Short mmCIF file of C-alpha atoms in Angstrom, two decimals:
data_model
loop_
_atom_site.label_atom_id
_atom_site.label_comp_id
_atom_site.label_asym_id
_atom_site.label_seq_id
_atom_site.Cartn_x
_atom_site.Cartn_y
_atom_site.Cartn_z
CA UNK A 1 0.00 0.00 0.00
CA UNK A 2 1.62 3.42 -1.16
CA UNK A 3 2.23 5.59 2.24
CA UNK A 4 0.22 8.70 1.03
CA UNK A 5 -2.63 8.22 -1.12
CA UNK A 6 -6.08 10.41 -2.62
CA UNK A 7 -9.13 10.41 -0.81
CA UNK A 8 -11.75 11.29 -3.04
CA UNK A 9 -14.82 12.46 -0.54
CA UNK A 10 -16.56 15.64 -1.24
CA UNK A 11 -15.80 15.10 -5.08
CA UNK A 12 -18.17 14.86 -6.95
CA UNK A 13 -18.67 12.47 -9.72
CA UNK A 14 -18.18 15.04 -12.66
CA UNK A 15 -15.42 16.55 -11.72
CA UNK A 16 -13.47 12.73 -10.17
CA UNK A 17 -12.01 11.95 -13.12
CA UNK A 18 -9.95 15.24 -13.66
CA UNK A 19 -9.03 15.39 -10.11
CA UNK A 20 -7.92 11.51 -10.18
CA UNK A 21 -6.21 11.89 -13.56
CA UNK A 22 -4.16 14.94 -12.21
CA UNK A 23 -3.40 13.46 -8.89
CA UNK A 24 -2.15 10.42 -11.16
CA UNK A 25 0.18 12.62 -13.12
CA UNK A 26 1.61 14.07 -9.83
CA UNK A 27 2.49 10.57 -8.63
CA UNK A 28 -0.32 9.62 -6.17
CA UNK A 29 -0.37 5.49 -6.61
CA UNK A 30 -3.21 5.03 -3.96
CA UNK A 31 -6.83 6.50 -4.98
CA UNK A 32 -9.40 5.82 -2.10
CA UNK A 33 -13.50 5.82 -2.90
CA UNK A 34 -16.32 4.60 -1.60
CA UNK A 35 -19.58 3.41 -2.42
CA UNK A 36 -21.04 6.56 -0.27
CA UNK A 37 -19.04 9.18 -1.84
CA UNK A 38 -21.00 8.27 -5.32
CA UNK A 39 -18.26 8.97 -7.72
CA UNK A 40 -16.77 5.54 -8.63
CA UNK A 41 -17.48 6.29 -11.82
CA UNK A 42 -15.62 9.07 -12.12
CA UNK A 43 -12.75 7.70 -9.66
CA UNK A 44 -12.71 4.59 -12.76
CA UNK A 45 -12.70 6.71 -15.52
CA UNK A 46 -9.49 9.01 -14.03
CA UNK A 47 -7.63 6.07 -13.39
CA UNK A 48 -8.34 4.28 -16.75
CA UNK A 49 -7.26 7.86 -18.91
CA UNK A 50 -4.41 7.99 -16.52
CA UNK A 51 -1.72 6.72 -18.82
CA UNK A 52 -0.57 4.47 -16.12
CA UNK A 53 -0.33 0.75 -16.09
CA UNK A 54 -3.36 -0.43 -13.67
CA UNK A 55 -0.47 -2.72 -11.85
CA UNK A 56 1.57 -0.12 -10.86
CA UNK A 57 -2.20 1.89 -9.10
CA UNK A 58 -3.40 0.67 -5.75
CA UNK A 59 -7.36 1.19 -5.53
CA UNK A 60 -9.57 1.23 -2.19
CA UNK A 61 -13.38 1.03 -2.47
CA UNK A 62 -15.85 0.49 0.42
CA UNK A 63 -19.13 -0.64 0.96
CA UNK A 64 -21.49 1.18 1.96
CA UNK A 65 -22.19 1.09 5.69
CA UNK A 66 -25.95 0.25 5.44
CA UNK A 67 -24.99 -3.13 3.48
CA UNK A 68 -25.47 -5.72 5.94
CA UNK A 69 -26.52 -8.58 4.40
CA UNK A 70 -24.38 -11.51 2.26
CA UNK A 71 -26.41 -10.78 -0.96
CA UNK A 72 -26.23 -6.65 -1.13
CA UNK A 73 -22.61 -6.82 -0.28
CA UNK A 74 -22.23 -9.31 -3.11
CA UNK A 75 -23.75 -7.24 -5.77
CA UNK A 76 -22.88 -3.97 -4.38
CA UNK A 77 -18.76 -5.63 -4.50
CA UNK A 78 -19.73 -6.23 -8.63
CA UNK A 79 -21.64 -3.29 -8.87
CA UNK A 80 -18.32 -0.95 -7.55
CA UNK A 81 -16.20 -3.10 -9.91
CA UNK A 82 -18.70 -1.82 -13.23
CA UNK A 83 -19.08 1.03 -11.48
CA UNK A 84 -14.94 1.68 -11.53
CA UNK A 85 -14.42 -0.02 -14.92
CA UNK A 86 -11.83 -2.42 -13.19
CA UNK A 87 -11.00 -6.33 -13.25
CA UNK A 88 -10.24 -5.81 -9.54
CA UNK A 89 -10.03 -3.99 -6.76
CA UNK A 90 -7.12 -4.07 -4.22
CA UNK A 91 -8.65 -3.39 -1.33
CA UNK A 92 -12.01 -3.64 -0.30
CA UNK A 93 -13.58 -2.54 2.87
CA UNK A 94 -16.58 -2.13 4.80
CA UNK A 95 -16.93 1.49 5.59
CA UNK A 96 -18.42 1.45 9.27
CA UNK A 97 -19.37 -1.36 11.70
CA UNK A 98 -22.69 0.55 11.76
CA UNK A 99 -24.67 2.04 9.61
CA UNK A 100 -24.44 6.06 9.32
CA UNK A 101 -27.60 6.90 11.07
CA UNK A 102 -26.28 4.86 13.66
CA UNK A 103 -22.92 5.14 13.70
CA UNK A 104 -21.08 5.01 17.26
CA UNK A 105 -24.69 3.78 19.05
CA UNK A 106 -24.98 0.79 21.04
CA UNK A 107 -26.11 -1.57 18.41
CA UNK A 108 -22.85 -3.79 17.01
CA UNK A 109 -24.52 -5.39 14.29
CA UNK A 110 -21.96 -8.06 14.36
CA UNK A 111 -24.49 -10.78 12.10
CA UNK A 112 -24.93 -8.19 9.60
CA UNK A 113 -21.10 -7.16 9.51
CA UNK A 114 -20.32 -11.34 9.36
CA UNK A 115 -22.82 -11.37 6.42
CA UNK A 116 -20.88 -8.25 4.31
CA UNK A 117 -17.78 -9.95 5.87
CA UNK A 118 -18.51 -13.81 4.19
CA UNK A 119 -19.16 -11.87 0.86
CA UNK A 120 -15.81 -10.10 0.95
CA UNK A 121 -14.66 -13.16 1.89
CA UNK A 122 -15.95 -14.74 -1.09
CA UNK A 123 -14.86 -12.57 -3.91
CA UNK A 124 -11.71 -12.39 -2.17
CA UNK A 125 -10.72 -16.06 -3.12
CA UNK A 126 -11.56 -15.46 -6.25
CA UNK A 127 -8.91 -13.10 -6.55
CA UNK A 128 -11.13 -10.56 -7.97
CA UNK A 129 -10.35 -8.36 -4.39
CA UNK A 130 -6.62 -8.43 -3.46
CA UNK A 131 -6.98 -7.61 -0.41
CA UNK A 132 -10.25 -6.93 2.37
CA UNK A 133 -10.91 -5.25 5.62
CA UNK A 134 -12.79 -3.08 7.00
CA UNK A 135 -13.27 1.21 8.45
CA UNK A 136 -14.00 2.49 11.24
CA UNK A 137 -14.01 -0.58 13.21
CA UNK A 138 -13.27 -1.31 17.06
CA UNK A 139 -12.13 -4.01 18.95
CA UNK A 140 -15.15 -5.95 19.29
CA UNK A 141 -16.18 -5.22 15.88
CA UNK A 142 -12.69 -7.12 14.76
CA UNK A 143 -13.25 -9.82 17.17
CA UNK A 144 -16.39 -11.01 15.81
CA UNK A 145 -15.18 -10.99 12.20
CA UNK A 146 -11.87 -12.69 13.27
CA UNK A 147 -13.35 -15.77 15.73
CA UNK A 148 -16.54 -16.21 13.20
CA UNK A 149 -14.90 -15.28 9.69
CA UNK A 150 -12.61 -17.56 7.54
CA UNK A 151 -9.77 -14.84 6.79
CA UNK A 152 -9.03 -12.17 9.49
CA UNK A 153 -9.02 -8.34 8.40
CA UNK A 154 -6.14 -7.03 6.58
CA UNK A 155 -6.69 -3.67 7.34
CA UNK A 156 -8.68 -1.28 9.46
CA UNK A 157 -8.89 2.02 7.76
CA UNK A 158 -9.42 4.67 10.61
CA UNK A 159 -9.11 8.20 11.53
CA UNK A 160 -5.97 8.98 12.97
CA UNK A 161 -4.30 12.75 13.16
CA UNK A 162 -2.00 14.30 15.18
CA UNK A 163 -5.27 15.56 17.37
CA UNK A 164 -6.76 12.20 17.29
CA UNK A 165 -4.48 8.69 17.63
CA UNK A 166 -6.46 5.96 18.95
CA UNK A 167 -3.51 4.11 20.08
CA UNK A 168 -5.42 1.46 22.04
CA UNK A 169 -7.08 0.79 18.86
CA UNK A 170 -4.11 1.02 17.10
CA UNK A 171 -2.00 -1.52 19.14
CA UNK A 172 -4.95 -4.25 19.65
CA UNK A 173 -5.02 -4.21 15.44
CA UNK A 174 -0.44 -5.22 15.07
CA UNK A 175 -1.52 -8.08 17.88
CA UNK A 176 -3.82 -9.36 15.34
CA UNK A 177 -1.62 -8.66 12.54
CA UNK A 178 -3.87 -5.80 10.89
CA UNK A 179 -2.55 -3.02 9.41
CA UNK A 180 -3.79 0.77 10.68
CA UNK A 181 -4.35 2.92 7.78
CA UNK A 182 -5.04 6.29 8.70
CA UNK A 183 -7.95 8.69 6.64
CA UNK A 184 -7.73 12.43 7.52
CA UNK A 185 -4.36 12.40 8.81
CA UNK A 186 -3.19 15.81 7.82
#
């Protein structure tokens, strides 16, 4: 994974693919998108005019955080893969343990997060995803995807800054062997 990379929330779709397509040509390898942020198409299109050889780009995509069950996260995976204009992706995530509305409440939804979880899972073998894990998630949230999952989480995408480093958070993930990748860290 490159060490500094584009996020690409706020942008909107029409103006993605200049803004990836620049960031390309100023030697960002890592372009970040989600399915929330509703410009994959744009984030696609940027990266295929880029000039560059797709091997040599690292893309993230997310699901969206409301996508809790085993057959939305399956077609919503294929539908970000159209959506980009890519064979794969290299690293998939879910966005949020919750969804939005509730995000940081009580409610764990750990079945639903198992169900996105087994369908990451599943496209992952296929080699179609190089890589999964997951945003936004704590300990608990990890715990329930690593004892009830097949393949543990490669990465947990979360926001760390100088005025914000969770590192409880961030040394429970290297005893599980997860990599910490930080959004918002400037």
């Amino acid at each position: 994974i490159p060490r500094l990379g584009l996020g690409t929330w706020q942008i909107p779709n029409d103006d993605a693919a200049r803004v990836v397509h620049d960031a390309i040509a100023m030697g960002y390898r890592l372009i970040d998108t989600a399915q929330a942020y509703e410009n994959e198409r744009g984030v696609g299109q940027g990266i295929r005019e880029s000039g560059v050889e797709r091997e040599r780009l690292f893309v993230t995509a997310k699901l969206v955080a409301e996508c809790k069950t085993f057959e939305d996260a399956r077609e919503r995976i294929y539908g970000s893969l159209d959506a980009l204009g890519l064979e794969y992706i290299d690293l998939m995530l879910i966005h949020s343990p919750q969804p939005w509305a509730a995000f940081r409440e009580d409610e764990r939804f750990f079945e639903g997060n198992l169900e996105a979880w087994r369908a990451l899972e599943e496209v992952y073998a296929s080699g179609t995803l190089r890589a999964i894990g997951v945003s936004n998630f704590e300990p608990a949230d990890l715990d329930n995807l690593i004892e009830f999952g097949s393949v543990a989480p490669m990465v947990n995408q979360v926001l760390a800054h100088v005025g914000n480093t969770p590192f409880d958070l961030i040394d429970y993930c290297r005893t599980r062997n997860i990599l910490v990748e930080a959004y918002s860290p400037v």
